[in-house]
JSON list of C-alpha atoms in Angstrom, two decimals:
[
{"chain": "A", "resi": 1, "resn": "UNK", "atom": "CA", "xyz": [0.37, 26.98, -14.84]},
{"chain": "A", "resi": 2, "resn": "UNK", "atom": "CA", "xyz": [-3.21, 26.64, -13.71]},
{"chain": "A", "resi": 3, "resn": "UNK", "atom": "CA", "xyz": [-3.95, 25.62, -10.35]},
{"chain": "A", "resi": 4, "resn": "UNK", "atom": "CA", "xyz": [-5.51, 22.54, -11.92]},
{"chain": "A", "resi": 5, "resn": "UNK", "atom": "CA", "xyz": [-2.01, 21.67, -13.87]},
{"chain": "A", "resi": 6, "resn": "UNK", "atom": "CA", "xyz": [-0.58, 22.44, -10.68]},
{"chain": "A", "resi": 7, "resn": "UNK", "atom": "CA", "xyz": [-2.81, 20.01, -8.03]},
{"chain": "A", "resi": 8, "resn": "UNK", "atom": "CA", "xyz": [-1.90, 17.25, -10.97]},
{"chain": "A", "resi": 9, "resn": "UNK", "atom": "CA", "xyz": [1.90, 17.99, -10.84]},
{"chain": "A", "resi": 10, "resn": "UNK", "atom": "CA", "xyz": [1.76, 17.80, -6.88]},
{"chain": "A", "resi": 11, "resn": "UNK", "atom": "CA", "xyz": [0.21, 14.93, -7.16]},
{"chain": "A", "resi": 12, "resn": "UNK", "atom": "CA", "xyz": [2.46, 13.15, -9.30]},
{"chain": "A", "resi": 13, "resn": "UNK", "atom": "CA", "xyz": [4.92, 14.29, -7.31]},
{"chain": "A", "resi": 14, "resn": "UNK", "atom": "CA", "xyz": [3.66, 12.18, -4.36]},
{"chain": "A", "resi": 15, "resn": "UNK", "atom": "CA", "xyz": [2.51, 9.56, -6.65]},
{"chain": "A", "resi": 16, "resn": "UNK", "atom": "CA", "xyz": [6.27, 8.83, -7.37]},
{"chain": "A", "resi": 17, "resn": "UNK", "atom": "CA", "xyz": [7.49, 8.78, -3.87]},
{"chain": "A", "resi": 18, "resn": "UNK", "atom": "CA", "xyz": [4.42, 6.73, -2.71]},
{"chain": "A", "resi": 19, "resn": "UNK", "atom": "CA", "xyz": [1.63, 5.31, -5.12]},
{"chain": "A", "resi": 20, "resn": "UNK", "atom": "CA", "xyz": [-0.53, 4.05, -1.94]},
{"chain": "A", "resi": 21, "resn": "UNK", "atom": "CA", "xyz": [-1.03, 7.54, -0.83]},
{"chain": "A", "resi": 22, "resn": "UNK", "atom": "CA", "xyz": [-1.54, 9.09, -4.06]},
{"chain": "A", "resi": 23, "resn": "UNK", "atom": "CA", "xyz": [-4.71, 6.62, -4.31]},
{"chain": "A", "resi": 24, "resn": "UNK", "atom": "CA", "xyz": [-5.64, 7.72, -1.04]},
{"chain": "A", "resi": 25, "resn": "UNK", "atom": "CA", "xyz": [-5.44, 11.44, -2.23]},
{"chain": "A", "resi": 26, "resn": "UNK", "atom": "CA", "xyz": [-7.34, 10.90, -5.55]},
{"chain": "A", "resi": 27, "resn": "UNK", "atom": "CA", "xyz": [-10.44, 9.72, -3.80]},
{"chain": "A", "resi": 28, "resn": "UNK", "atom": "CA", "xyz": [-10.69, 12.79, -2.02]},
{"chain": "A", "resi": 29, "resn": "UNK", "atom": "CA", "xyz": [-11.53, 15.96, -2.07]},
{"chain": "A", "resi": 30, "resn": "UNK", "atom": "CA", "xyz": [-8.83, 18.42, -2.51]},
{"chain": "A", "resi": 31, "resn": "UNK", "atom": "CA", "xyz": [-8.65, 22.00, -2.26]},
{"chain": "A", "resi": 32, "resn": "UNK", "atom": "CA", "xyz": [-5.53, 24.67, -2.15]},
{"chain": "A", "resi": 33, "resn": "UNK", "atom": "CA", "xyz": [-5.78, 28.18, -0.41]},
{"chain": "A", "resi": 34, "resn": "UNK", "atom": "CA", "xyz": [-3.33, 30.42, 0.21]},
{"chain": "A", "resi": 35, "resn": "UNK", "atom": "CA", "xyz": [-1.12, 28.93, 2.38]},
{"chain": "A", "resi": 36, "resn": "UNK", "atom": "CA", "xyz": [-3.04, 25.35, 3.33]},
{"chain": "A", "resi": 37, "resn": "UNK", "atom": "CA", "xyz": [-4.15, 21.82, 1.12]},
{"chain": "A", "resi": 38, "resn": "UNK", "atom": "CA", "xyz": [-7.69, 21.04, 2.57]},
{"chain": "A", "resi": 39, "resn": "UNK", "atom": "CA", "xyz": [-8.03, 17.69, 2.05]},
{"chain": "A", "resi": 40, "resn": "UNK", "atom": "CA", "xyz": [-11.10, 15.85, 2.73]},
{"chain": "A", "resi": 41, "resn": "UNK", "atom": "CA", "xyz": [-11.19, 12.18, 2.96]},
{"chain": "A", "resi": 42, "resn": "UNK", "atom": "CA", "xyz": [-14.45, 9.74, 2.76]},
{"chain": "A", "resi": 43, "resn": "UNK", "atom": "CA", "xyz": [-13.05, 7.58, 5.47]},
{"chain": "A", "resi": 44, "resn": "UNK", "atom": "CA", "xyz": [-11.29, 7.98, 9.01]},
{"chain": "A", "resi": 45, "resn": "UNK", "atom": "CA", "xyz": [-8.99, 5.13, 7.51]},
{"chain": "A", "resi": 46, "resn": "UNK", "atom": "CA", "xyz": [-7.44, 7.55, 4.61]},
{"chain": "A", "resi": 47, "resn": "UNK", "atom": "CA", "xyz": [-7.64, 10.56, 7.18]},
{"chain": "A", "resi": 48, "resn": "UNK", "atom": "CA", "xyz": [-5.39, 8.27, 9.34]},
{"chain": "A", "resi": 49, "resn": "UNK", "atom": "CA", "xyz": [-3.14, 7.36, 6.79]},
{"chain": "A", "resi": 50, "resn": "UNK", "atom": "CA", "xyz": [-2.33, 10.92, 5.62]},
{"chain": "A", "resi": 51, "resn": "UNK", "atom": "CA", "xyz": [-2.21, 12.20, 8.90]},
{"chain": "A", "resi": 52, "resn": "UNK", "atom": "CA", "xyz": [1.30, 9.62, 9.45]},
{"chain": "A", "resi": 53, "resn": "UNK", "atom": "CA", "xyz": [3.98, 12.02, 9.92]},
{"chain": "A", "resi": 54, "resn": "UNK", "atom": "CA", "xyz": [5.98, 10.92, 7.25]},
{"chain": "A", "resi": 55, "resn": "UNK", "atom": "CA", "xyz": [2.73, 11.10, 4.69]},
{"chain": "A", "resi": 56, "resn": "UNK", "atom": "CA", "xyz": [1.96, 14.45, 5.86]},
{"chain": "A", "resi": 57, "resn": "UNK", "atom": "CA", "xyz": [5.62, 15.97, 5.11]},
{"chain": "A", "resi": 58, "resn": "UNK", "atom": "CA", "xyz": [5.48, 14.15, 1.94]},
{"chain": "A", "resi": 59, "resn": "UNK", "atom": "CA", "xyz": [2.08, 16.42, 0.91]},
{"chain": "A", "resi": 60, "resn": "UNK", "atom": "CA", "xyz": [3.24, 19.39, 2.29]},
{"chain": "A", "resi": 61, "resn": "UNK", "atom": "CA", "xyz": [6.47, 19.59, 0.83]},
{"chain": "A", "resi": 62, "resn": "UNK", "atom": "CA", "xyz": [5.04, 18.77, -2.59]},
{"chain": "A", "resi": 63, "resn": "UNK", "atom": "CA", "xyz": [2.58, 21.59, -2.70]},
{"chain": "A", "resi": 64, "resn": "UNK", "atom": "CA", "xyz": [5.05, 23.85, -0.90]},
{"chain": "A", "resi": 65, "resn": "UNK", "atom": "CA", "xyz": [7.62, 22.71, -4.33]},
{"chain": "A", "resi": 66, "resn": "UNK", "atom": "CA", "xyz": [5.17, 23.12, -6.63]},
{"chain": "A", "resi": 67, "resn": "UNK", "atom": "CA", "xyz": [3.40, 26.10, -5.57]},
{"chain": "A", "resi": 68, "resn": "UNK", "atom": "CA", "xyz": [6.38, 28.02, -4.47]},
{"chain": "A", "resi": 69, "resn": "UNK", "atom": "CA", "xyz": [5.35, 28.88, -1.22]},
{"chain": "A", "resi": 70, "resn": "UNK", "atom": "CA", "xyz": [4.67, 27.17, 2.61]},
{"chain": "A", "resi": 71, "resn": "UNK", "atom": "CA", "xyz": [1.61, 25.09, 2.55]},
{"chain": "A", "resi": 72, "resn": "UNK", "atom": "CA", "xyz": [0.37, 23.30, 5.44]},
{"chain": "A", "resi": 73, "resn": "UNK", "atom": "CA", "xyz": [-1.53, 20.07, 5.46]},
{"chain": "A", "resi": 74, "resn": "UNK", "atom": "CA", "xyz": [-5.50, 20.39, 6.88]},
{"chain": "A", "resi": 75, "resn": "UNK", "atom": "CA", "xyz": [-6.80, 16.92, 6.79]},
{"chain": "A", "resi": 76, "resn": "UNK", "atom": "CA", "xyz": [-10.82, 15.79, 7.36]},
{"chain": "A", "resi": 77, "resn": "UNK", "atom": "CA", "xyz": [-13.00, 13.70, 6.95]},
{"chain": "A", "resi": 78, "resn": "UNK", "atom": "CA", "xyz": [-16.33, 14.23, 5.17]},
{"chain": "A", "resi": 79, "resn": "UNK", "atom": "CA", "xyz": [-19.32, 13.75, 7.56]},
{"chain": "A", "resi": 80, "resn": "UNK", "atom": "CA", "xyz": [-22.05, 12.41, 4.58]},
{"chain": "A", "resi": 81, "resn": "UNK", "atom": "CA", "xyz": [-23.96, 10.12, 6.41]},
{"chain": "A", "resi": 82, "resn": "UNK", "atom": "CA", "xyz": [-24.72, 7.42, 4.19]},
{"chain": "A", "resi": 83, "resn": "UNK", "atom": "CA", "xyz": [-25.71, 3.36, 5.08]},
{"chain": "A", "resi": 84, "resn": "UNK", "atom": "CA", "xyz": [-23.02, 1.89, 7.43]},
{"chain": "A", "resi": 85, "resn": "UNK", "atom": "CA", "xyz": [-23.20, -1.61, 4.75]},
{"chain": "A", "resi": 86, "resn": "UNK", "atom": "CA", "xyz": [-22.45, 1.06, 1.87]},
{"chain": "A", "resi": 87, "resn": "UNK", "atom": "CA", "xyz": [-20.20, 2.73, 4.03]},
{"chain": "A", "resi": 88, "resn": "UNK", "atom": "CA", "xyz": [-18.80, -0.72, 4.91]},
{"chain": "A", "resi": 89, "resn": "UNK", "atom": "CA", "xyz": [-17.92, -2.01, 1.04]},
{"chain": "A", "resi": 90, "resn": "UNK", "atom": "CA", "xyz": [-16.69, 1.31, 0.15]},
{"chain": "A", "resi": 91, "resn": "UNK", "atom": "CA", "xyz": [-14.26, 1.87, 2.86]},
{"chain": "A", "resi": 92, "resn": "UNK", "atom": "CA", "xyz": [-13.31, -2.15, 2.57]},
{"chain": "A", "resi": 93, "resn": "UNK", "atom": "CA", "xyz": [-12.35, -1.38, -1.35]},
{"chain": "A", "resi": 94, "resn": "UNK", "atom": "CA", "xyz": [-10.93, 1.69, -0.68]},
{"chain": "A", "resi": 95, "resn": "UNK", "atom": "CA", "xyz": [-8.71, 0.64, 1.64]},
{"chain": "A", "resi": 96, "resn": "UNK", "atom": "CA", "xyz": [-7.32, -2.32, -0.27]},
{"chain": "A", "resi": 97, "resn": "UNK", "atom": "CA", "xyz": [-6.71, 0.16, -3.78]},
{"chain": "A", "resi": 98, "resn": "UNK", "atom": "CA", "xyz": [-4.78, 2.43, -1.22]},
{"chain": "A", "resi": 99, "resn": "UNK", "atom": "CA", "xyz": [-2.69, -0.73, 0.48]},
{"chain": "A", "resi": 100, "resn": "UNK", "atom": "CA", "xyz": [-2.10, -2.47, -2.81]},
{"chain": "A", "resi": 101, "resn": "UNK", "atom": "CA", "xyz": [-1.73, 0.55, -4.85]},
{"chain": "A", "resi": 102, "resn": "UNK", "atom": "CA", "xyz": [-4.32, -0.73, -7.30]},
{"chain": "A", "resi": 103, "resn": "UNK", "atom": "CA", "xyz": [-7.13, 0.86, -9.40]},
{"chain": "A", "resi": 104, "resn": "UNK", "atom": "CA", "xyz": [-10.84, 0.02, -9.99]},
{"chain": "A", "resi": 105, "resn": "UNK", "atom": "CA", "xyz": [-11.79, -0.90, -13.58]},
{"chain": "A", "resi": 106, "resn": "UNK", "atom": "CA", "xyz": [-15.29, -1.55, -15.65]},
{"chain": "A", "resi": 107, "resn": "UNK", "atom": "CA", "xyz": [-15.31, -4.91, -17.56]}
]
């Protein structure tokens, strides 16, 4: 499998133990090495969330299934400076897809 097919199956992996963090996951920016996930999150909020013990075993012992080998969770946030009301908005719907396990839509 490509490591595209793979970051997909990981993630539906998590996404069927626990939908709220797979939100928080899709809205970031994920890369696999060797032996680590980077993961790099738009808000402290979803940094904090995935860094919860039982959210970062969750991650790592997805990628470690999928991948068939050890992975280890690095977690941070993305330092973009952008305006704290954007900022503000974002973060606010953000947080609410993760909590609620929602999606946004056009219509």
């Amino acid at each position: 499998a490509s490591d595209e097919e793979k970051l997909i199956k990981s993630l539906s992996v998590i996404k069927h133990y626990n939908n709220s963090l797979y939100a928080v996951l899709k809205g970031a920016e994920i890369r696999v090495g060797t032996e680590e996930v980077n993961v790099k999150c738009r808000f402290i909020f979803h940094k904090d969330r995935i860094a919860e013990h039982r959210n970062t075993t969750l991650i790592e012992k997805a990628f470690s299934k999928v991948y068939g080998r050890s992975m280890h969770l690095v977690c941070e946030v993305d330092n973009i400076k952008k305006t704290d009301k954007i900022n503000s908005e974002e973060e606010l719907v953000s947080s609410a897809i993760a909590i609620l396990g929602g999606e946004v839509v056009d219509g």
